[in-house]
mmCIF file of C-alpha atoms in Angstrom:
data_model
loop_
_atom_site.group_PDB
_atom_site.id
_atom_site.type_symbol
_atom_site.label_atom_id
_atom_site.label_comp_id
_atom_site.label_asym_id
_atom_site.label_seq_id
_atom_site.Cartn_x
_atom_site.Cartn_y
_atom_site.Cartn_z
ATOM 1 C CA UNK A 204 156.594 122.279 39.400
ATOM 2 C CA UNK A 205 156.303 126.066 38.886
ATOM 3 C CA UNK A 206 159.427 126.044 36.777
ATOM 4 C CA UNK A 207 157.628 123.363 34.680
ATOM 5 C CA UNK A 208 154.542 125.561 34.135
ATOM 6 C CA UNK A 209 157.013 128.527 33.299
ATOM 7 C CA UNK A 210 157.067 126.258 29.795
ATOM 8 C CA UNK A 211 153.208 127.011 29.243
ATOM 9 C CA UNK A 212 151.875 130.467 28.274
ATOM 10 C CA UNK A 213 150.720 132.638 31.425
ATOM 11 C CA UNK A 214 147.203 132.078 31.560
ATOM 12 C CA UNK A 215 147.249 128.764 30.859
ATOM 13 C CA UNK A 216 149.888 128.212 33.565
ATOM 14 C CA UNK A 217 147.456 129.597 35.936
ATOM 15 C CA UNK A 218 144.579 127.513 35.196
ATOM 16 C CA UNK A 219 146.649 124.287 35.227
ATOM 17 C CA UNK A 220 148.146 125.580 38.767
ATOM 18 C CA UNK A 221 144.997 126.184 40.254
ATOM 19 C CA UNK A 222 143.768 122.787 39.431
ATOM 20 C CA UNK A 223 146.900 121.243 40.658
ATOM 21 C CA UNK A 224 146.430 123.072 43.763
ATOM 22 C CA UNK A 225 142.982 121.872 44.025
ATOM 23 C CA UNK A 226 144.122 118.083 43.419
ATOM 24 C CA UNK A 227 146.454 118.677 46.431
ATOM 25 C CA UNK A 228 143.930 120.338 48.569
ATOM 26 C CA UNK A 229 141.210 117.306 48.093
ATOM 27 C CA UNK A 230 143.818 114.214 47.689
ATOM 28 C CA UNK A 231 142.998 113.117 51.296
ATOM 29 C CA UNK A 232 139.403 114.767 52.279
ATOM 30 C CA UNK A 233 138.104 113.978 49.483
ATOM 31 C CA UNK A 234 139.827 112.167 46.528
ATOM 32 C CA UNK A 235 136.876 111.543 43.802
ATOM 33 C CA UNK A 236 136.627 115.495 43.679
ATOM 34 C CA UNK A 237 140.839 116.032 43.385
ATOM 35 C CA UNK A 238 140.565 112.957 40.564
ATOM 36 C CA UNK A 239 138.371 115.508 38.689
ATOM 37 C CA UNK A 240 140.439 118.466 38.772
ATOM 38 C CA UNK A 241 143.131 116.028 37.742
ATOM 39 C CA UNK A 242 141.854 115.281 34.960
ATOM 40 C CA UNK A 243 140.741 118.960 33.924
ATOM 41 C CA UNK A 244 144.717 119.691 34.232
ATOM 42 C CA UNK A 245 145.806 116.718 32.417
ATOM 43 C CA UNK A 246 143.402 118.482 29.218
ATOM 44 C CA UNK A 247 145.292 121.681 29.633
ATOM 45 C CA UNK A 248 148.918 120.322 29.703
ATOM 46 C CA UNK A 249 149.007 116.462 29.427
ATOM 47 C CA UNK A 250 152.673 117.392 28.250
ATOM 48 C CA UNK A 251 153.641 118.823 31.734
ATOM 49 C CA UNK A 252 155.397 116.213 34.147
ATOM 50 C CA UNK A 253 154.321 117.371 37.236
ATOM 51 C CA UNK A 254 150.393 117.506 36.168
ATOM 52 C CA UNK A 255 150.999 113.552 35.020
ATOM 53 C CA UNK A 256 152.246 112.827 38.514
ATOM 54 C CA UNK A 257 149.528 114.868 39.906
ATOM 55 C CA UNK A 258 146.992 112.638 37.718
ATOM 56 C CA UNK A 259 148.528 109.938 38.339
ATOM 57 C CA UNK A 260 148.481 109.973 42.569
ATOM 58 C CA UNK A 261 144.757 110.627 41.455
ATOM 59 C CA UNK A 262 143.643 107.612 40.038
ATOM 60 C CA UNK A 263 146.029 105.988 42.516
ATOM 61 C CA UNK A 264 143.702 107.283 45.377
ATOM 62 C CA UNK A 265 140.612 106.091 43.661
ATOM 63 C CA UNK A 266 141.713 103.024 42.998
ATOM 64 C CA UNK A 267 142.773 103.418 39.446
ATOM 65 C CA UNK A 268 145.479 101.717 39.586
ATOM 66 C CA UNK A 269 146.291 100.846 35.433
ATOM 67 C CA UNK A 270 145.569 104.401 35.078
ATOM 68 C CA UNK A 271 147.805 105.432 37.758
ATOM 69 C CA UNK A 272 150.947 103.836 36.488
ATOM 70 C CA UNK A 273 150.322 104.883 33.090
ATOM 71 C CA UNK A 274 150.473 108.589 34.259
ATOM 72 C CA UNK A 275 153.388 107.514 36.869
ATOM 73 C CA UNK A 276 155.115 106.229 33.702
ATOM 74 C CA UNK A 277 154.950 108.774 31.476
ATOM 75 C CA UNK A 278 155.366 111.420 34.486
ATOM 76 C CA UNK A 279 159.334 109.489 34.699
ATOM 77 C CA UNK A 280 160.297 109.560 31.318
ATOM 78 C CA UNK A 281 159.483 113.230 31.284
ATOM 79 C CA UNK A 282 161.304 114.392 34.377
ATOM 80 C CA UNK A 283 163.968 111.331 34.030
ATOM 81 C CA UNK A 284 163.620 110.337 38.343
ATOM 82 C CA UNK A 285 163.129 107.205 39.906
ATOM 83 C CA UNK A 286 161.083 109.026 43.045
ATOM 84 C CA UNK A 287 157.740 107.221 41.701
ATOM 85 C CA UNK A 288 159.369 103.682 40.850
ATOM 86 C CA UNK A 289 157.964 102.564 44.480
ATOM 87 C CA UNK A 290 154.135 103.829 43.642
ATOM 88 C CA UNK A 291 154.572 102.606 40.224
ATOM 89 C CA UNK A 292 155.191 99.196 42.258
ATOM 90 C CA UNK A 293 152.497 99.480 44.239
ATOM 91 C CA UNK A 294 150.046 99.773 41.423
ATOM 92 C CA UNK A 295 151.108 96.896 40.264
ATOM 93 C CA UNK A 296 150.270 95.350 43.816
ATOM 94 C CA UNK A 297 146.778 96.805 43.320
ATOM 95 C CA UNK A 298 146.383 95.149 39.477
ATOM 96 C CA UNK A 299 146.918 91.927 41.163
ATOM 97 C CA UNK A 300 150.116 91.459 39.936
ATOM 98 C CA UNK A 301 152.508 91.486 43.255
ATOM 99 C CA UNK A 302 154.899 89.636 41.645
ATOM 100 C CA UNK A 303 156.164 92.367 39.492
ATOM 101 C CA UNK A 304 156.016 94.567 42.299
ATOM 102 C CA UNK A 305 158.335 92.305 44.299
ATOM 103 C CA UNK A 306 160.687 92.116 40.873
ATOM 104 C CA UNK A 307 160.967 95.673 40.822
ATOM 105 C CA UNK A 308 161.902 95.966 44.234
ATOM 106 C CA UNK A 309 165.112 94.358 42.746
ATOM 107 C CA UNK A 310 165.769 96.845 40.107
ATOM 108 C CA UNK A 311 168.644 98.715 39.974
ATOM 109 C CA UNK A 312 166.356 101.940 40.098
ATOM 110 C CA UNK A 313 166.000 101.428 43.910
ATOM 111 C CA UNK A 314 169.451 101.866 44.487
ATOM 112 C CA UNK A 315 169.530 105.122 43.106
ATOM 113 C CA UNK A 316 165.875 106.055 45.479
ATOM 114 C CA UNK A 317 167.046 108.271 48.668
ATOM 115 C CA UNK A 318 166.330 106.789 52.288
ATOM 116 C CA UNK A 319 162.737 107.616 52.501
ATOM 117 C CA UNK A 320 161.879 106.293 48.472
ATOM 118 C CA UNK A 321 163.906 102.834 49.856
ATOM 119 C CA UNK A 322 161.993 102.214 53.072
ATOM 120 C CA UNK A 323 158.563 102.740 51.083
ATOM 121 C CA UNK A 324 160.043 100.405 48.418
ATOM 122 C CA UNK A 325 160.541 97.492 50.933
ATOM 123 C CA UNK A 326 156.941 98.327 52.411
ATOM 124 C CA UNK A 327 155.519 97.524 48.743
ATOM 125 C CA UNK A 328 158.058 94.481 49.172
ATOM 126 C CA UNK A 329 157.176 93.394 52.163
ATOM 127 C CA UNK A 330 152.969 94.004 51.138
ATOM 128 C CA UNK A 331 153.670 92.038 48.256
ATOM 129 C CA UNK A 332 154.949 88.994 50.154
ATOM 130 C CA UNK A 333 151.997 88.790 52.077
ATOM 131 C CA UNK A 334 149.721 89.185 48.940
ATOM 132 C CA UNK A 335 151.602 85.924 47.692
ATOM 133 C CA UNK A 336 150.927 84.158 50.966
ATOM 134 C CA UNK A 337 154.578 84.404 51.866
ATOM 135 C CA UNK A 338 153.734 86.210 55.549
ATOM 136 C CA UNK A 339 157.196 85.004 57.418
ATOM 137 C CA UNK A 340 158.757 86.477 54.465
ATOM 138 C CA UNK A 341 156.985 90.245 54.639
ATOM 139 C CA UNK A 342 158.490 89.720 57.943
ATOM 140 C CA UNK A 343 162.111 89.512 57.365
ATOM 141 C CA UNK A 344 161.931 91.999 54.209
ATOM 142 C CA UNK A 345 160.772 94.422 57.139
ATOM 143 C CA UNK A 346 163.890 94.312 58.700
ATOM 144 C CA UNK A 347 166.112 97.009 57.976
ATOM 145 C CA UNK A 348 168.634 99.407 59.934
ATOM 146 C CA UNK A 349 165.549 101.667 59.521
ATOM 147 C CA UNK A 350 163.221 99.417 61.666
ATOM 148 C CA UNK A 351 166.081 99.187 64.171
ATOM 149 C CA UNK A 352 166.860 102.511 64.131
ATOM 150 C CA UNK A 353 165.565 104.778 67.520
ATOM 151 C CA UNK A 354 165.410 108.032 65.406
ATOM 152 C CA UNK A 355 162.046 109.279 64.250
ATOM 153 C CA UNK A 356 161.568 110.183 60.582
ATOM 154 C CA UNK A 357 158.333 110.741 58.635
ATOM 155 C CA UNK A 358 157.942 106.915 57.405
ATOM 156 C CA UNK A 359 158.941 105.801 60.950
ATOM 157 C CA UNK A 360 155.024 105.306 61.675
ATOM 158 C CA UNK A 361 154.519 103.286 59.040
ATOM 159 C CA UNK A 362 157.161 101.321 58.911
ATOM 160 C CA UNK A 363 156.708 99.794 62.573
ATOM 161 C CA UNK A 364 152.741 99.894 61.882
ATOM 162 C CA UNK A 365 153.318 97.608 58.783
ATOM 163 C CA UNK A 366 156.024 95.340 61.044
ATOM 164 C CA UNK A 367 153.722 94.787 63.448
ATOM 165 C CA UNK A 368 150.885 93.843 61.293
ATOM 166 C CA UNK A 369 153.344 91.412 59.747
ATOM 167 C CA UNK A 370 154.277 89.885 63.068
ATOM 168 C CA UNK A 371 150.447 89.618 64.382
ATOM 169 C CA UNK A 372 149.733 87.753 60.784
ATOM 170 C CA UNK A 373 152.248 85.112 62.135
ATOM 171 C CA UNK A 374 151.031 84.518 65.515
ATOM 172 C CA UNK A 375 153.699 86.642 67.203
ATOM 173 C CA UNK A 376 151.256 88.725 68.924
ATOM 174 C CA UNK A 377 153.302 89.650 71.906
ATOM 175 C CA UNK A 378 156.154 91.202 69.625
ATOM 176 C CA UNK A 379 153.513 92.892 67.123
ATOM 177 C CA UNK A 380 151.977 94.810 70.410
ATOM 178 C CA UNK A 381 155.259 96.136 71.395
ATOM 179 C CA UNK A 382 155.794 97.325 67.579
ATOM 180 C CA UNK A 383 152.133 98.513 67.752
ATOM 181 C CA UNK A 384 153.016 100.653 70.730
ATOM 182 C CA UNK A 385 156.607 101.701 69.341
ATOM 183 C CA UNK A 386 154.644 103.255 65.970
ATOM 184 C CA UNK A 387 152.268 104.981 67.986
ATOM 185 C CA UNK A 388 155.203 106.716 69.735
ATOM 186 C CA UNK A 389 156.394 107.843 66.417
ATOM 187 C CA UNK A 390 152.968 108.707 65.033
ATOM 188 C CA UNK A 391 152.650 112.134 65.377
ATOM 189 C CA UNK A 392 150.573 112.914 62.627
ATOM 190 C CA UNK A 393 147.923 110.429 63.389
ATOM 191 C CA UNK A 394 148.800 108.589 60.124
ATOM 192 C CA UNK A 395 147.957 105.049 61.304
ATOM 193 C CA UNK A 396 145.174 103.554 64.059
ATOM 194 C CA UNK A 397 148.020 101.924 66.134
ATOM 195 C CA UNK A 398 146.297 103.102 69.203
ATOM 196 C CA UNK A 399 143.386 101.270 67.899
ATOM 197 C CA UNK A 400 144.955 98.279 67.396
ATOM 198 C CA UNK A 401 146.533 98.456 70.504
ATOM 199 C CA UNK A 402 143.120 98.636 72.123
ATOM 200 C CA UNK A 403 142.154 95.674 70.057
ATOM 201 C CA UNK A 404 145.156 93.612 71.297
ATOM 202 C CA UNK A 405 144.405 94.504 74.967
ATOM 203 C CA UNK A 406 140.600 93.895 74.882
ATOM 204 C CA UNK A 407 139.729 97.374 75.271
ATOM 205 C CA UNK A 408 136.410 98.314 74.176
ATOM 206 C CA UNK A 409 135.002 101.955 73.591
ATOM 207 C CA UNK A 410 131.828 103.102 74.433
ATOM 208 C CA UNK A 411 129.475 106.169 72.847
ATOM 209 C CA UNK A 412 129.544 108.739 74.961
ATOM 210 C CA UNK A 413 127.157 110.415 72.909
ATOM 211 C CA UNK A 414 124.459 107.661 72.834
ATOM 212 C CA UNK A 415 125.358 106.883 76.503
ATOM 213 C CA UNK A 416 123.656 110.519 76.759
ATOM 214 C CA UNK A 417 120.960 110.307 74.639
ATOM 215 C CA UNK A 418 119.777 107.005 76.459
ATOM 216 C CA UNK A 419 120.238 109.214 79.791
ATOM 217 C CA UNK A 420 118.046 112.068 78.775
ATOM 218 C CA UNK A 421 115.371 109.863 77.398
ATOM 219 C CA UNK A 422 115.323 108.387 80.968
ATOM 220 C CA UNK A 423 115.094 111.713 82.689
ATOM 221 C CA UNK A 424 112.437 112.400 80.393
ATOM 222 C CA UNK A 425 110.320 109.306 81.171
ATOM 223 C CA UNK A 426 110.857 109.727 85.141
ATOM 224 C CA UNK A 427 109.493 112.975 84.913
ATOM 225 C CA UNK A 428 106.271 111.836 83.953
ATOM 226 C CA UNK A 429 103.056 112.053 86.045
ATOM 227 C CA UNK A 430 101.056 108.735 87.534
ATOM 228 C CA UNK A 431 101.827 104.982 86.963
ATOM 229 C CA UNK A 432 102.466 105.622 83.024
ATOM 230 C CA UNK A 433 105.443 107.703 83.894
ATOM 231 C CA UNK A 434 107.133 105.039 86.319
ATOM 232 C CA UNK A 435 106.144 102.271 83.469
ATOM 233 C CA UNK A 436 107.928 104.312 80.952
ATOM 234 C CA UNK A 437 110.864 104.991 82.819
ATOM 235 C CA UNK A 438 110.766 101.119 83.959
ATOM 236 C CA UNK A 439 110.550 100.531 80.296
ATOM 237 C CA UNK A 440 113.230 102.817 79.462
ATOM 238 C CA UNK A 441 115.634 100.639 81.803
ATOM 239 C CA UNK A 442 114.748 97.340 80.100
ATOM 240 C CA UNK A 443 115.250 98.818 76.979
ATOM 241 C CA UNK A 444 118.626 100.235 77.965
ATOM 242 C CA UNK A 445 119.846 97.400 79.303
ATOM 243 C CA UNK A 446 118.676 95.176 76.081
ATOM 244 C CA UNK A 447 120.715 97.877 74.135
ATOM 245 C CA UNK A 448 123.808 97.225 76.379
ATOM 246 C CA UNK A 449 123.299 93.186 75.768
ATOM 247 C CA UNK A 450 123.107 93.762 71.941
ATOM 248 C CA UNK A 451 126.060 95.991 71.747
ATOM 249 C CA UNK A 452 127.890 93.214 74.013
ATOM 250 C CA UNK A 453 126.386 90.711 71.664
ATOM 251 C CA UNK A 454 127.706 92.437 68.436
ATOM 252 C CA UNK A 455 130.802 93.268 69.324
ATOM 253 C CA UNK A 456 131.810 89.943 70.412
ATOM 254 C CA UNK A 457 130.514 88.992 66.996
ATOM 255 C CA UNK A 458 133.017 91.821 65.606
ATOM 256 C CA UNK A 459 135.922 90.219 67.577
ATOM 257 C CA UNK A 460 135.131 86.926 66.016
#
């Protein structure tokens, strides 16, 4: 990227690098706000192929997905690589259109993607096959040396997460909770909620801690009281506890359903 800028005179440069920074800074936290300094770069050097990209992981994060491959497009013919042809497939997932995304996952432009760019091509495969209906099919394009493989790389996460989610979608819970557990061993960076869907699978459920306190207090409070008004507010405070407990029991039954 900074050899890009180079192109641009020095000021300028600067202002479209601090914006680009920004856009990095705020993808995840807070992606509305990095979609906004995208866009402020893409006035100062629309001609620049790493601000395009930049705009173009924007809109993707916002959900602007026509706008997203546009800039993903014209971001490749720029810079000439095929790193973005599986986003650019993806945004085709999110236009409804999952059937080009599961044509371009037989392009020849995957070939030439490294490792990682082919194992987040054949998630977008596998994502689109399920968007069709085709779930037994999202399951086999899933399976890959990669899958198999014991070695831990930075899409190894996600790549078991979305393998087990396939396998649960067919009824093969048993094998999607061993998947579950084998992408939470590779999850280091907290990327997916495979412990939480572990939980899920093993009828865990988690309580407040934080309310649990607050309802404790307020009982301490109540008991504290002087005369027969105290001991019927602390009685009170019981009942009402204990209705609390029945309704969260009640609703999250009703979530499970």
């Amino acid at each position: 990227m900074r050899q890009e800028l180079l192109s641009l005179p020095k000021t300028l440069a600067e202002d479209v690098a601090k914006n680009l920074v920004m856009v990095a800074k705020l993808l995840d936290e807070d992606p509305e706000k990095a979609y906004g300094y995208s866009r402020v770069a893409l006035r100062l050097a629309s001609r620049v192929a790493a601000v395009r990209e930049a705009a173009g992981f924007a809109a993707y994060a916002v959900g602007k997905y026509s706008e997203a491959l546009a800039e993903f497009r014209a971001a490749r013919r720029m810079s000439g690589s095929v790193e973005l042809w599986p986003v650019m497939a993806d945004c085709e997932r999110g236009m409804g259109r999952p059937e080009k995304a599961l044509a371009m996952a037989g392009e020849p432009e995957v070939q030439r993607l490294d490792r990682a760019g082919q194992v987040e091509m054949r998630l977008v495969a596998a994502g689109a096959r399920r968007d069709m209906g085709q779930a037994d099919a999202a399951v086999v394009t899933l399976q890959s040396p990669e899958l198999a493989s014991n070695a831990v790389h930075p899409w190894t996460a996600r790549l078991r997460y979305a393998y087990a989610d396939a396998l649960l979608e067919v009824g093969r819970e048993g094998e999607a909770r061993d998947w579950f557990a084998k992408a939470l061993e590779a999850d280091q960076a907290g990327t997916t909620d495979a412990s939480d869907r572990l939980a899920e699978l093993d009828g865990v459920q988690f309580t407040d801690v934080l309310e649990d306190s607050e309802d404790s207090e307020d009982s301490e409070g109540g008991e504290d009281s002087e005369g027969g008004e105290g001991r019927a507010g602390a009685d009170e405070d019981v009942r009402g506890g204990a209705a609390g407990e029945a309704d969260a029991d009640e609703r999250s039954e009703s979530d499970k359903g």
